[in-house]
Coordinates of C-alpha atoms in Angstrom, one line a residue:
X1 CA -27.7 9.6 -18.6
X2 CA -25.6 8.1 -15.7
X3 CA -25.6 11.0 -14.3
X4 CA -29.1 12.5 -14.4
X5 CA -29.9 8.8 -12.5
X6 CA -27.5 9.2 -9.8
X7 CA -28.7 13.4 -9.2
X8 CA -32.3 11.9 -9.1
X9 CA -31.3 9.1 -6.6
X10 CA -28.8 11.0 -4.6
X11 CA -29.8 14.5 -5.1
X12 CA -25.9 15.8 -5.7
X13 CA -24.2 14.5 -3.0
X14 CA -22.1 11.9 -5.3
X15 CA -21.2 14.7 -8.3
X16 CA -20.3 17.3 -5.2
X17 CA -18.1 14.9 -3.5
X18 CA -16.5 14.1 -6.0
X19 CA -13.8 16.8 -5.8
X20 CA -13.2 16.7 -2.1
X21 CA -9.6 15.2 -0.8
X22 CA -9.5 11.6 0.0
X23 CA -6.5 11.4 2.1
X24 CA -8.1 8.7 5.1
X25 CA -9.0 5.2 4.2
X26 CA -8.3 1.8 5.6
X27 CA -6.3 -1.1 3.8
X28 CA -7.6 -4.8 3.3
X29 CA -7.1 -7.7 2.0
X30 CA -8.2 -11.3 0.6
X31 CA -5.8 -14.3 0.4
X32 CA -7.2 -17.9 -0.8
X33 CA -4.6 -20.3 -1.4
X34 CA -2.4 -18.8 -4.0
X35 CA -4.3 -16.2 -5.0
X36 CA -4.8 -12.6 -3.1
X37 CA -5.1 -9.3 -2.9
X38 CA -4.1 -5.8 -1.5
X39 CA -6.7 -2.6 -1.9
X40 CA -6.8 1.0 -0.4
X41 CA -10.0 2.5 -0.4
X42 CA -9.8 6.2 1.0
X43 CA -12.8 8.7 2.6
X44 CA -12.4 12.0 3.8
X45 CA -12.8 11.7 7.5
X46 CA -11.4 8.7 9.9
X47 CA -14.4 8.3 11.4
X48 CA -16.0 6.9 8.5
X49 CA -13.2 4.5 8.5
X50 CA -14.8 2.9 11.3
X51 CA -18.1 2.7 9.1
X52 CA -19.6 -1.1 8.7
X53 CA -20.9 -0.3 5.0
X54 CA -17.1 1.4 3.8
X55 CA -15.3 -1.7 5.7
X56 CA -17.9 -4.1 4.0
X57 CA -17.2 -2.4 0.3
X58 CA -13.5 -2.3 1.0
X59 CA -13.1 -6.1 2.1
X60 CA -15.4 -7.0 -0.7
X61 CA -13.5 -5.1 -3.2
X62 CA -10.2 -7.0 -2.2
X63 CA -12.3 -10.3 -2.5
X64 CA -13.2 -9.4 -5.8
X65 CA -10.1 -8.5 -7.0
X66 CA -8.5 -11.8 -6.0
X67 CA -11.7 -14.0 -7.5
X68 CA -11.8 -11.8 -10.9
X69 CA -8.4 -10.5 -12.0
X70 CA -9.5 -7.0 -13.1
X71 CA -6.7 -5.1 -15.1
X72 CA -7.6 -1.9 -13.3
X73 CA -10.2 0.2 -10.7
X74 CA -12.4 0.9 -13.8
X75 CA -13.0 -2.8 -14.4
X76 CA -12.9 -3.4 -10.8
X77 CA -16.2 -1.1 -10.3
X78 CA -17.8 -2.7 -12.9
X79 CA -17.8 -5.9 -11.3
X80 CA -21.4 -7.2 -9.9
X81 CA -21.6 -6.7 -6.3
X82 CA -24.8 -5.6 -4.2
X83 CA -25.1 -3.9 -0.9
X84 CA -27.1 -1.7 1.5
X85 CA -29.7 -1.6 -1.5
X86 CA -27.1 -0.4 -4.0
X87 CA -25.5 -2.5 -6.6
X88 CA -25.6 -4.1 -9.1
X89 CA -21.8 -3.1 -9.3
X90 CA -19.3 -2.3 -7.0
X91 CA -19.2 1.0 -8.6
X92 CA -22.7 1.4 -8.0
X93 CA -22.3 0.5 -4.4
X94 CA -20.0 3.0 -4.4
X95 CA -21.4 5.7 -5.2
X96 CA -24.9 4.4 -3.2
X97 CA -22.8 4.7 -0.1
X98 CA -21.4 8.6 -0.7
X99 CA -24.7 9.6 -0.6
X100 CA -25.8 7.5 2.5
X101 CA -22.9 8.3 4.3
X102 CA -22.5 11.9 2.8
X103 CA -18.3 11.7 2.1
X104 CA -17.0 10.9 -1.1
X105 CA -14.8 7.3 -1.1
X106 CA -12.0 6.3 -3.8
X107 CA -10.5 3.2 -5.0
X108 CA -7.0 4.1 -4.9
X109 CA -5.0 1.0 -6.1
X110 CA -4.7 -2.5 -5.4
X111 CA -2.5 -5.4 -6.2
X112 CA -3.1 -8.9 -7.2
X113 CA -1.1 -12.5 -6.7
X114 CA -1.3 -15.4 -8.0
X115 CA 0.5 -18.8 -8.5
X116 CA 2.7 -18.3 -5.1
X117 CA 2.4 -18.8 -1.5
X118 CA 1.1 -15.6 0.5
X119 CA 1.5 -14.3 3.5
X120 CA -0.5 -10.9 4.9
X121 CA 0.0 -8.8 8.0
X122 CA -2.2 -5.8 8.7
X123 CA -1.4 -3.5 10.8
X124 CA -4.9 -1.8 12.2
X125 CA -6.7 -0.8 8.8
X126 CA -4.0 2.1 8.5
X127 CA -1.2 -0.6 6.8
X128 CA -0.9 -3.7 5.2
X129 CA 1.4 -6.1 3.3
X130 CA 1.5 -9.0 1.0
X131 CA 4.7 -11.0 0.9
X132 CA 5.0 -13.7 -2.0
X133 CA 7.0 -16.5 -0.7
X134 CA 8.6 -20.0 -1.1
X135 CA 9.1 -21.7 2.1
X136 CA 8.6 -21.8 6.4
X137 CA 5.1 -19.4 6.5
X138 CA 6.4 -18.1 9.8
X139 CA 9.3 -16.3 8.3
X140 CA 7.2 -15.1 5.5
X141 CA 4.6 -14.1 7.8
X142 CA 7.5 -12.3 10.3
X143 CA 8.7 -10.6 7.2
X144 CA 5.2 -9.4 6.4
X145 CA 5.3 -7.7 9.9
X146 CA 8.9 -6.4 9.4
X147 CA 8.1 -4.8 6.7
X148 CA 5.3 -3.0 7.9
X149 CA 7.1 -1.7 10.5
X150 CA 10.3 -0.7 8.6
X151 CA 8.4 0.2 5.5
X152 CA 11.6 -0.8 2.9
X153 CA 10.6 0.2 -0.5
X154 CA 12.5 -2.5 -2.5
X155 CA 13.9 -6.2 -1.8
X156 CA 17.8 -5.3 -2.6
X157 CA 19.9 -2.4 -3.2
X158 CA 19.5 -3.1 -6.6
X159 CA 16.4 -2.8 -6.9
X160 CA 15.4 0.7 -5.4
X161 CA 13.8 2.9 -7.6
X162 CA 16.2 5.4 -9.4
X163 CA 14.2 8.5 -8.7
X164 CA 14.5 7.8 -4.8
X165 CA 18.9 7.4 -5.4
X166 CA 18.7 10.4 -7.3
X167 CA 16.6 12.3 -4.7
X168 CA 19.1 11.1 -2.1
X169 CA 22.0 12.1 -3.9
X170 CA 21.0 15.7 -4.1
X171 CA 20.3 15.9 -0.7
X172 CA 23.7 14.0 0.2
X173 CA 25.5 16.8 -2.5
X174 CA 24.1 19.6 -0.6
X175 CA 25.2 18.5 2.8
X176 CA 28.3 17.8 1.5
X177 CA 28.9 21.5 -0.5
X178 CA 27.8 22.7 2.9
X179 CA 30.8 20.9 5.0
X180 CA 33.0 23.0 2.2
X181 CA 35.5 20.0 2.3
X182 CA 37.5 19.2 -0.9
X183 CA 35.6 17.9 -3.7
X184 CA 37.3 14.1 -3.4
X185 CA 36.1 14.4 0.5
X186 CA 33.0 15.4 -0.6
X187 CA 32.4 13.0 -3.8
X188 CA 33.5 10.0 -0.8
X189 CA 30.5 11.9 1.8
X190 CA 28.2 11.7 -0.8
X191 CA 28.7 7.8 -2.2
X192 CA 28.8 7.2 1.3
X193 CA 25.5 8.5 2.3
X194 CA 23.8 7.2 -0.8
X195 CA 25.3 3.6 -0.2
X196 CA 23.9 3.9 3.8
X197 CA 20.2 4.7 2.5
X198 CA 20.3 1.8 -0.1
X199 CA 21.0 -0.5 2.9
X200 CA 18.5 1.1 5.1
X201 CA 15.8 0.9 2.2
X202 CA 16.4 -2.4 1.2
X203 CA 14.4 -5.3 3.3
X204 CA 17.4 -8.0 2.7
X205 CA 20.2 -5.3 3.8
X206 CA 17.6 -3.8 7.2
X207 CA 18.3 -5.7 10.4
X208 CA 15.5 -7.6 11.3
X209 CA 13.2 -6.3 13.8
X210 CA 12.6 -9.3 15.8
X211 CA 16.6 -9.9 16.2
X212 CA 18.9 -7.1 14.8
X213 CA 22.1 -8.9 15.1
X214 CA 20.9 -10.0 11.9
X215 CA 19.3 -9.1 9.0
X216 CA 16.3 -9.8 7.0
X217 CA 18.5 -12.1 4.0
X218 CA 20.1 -14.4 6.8
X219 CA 17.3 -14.7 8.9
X220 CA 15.5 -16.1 5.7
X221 CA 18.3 -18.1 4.6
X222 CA 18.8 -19.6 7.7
X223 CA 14.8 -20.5 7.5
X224 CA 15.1 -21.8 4.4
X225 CA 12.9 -19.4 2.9
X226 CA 12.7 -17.1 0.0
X227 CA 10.7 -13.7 -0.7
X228 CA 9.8 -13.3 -4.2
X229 CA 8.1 -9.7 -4.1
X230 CA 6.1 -7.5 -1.6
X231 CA 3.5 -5.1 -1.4
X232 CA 2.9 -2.1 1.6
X233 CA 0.2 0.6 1.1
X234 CA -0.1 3.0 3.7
X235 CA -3.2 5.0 4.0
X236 CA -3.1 8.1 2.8
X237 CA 0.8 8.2 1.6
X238 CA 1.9 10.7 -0.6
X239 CA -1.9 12.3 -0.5
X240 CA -2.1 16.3 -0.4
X241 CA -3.7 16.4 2.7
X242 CA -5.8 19.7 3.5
X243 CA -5.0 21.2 6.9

């Protein structure tokens, strides 16, 4: 029934956009006190990233988030929200605006935090970052910009993902079975390499970018401050992009 409304409303344009590659998008976000959020919301083209209505949905979308706690994108659409004459959901608004503006537009993912300090740093519409913190909100704010720039994918060795070791460890055994040194050479080459990307990865181990004669952990313990988790998206990664 949903669907016979919308065809009526919109003629097709929202059921035949559906299927088209959302690989462009901006990031936003919504920070009140303790409690924020992080959202990509991806269109086809970047100039509708420039778009008043899709920058209005996507900051609204992050305000919602942070306000209402939804446990996913589903419930997150469902939420009221009104806008260019569309509502009274977000999802509605959503699917109002593919067929004013004519692309489709996703909800990709989103974080949410709460019950911590937080610091944001967006770079353009293209990046963004969340840093929860205890501490100086300079430093947190300066790691939020670090990280963005560096793009580390965990706090500490420790804590990088093991599909991303393992995929590093291949491509260190393949250099190394290329070199055709002896296989204790080789095992060293390959720990080695795998031991240089977890420091490069890792924000604590990265030299920081606004002084790199140290690195990210003693800047922030000599600032008394402490990062407790982070969040990048960058538009668009790891999206099949048509060219």
């Amino acid at each position: 029934k949903a669907e016979e409304v919308l065809r009526v409303k919109l003629g097709t344009k929202a059921g035949k956009a559906a299927s088209r590659v959302t690989a462009e998008g901006v990031v936003a976000s919504s920070i009140s006190g303790s409690t924020g959020a992080l959202i990509e919301v991806n269109c086809e083209t970047d100039f509708v990233t420039k778009n008043d209505s899709f920058l209005a949905l996507a900051q609204a979308a992050a305000k919602l988030i942070a306000q209402h706690k939804p446990a996913d994108v589903a419930a997150l659409g469902a939420l009221p929200y009104s806008q260019d004459g569309f509502g009274p959901t977000l999802e509605d608004v959503r699917k109002g605006l593919i067929g004013k503006i004519g692309e489709n537009m996703t909800i990709r993912r989103f974080q949410r935090y709460t019950g911590s300090k937080l610091a944001s740093y967006l770079h353009g519409t293209r990046i963004g970052v969340v840093v929860e913190f205890e501490g100086d909100d300079t430093a947190a704010k300066d790691v939020a910009m670090h990280v963005a720039a560096m793009k580390p994918v965990a706090l500490t060795s420790n804590d990088v993902p093991a599909e991303l070791i393992e995929r590093e460890r291949s491509v260190a055994t393949a250099k190394a079975a290329e070199s055709g040194k002896p296989a204790d050479i080789a095992a060293k080459m390959i720990e080695g390499s795998v031991q240089k990307y977890l420091k490069e990865v890792s924000l604590f181990n990265q030299p920081f970018v606004k002084n790199d004669k140290q690195t990210v952990e003693q800047m922030l313990k000599a600032a008394g401050t402490t990062i407790k988790s982070f969040t990048l998206y960058v538009v668009g990664e790891g999206i099949e992009k048509k060219v």
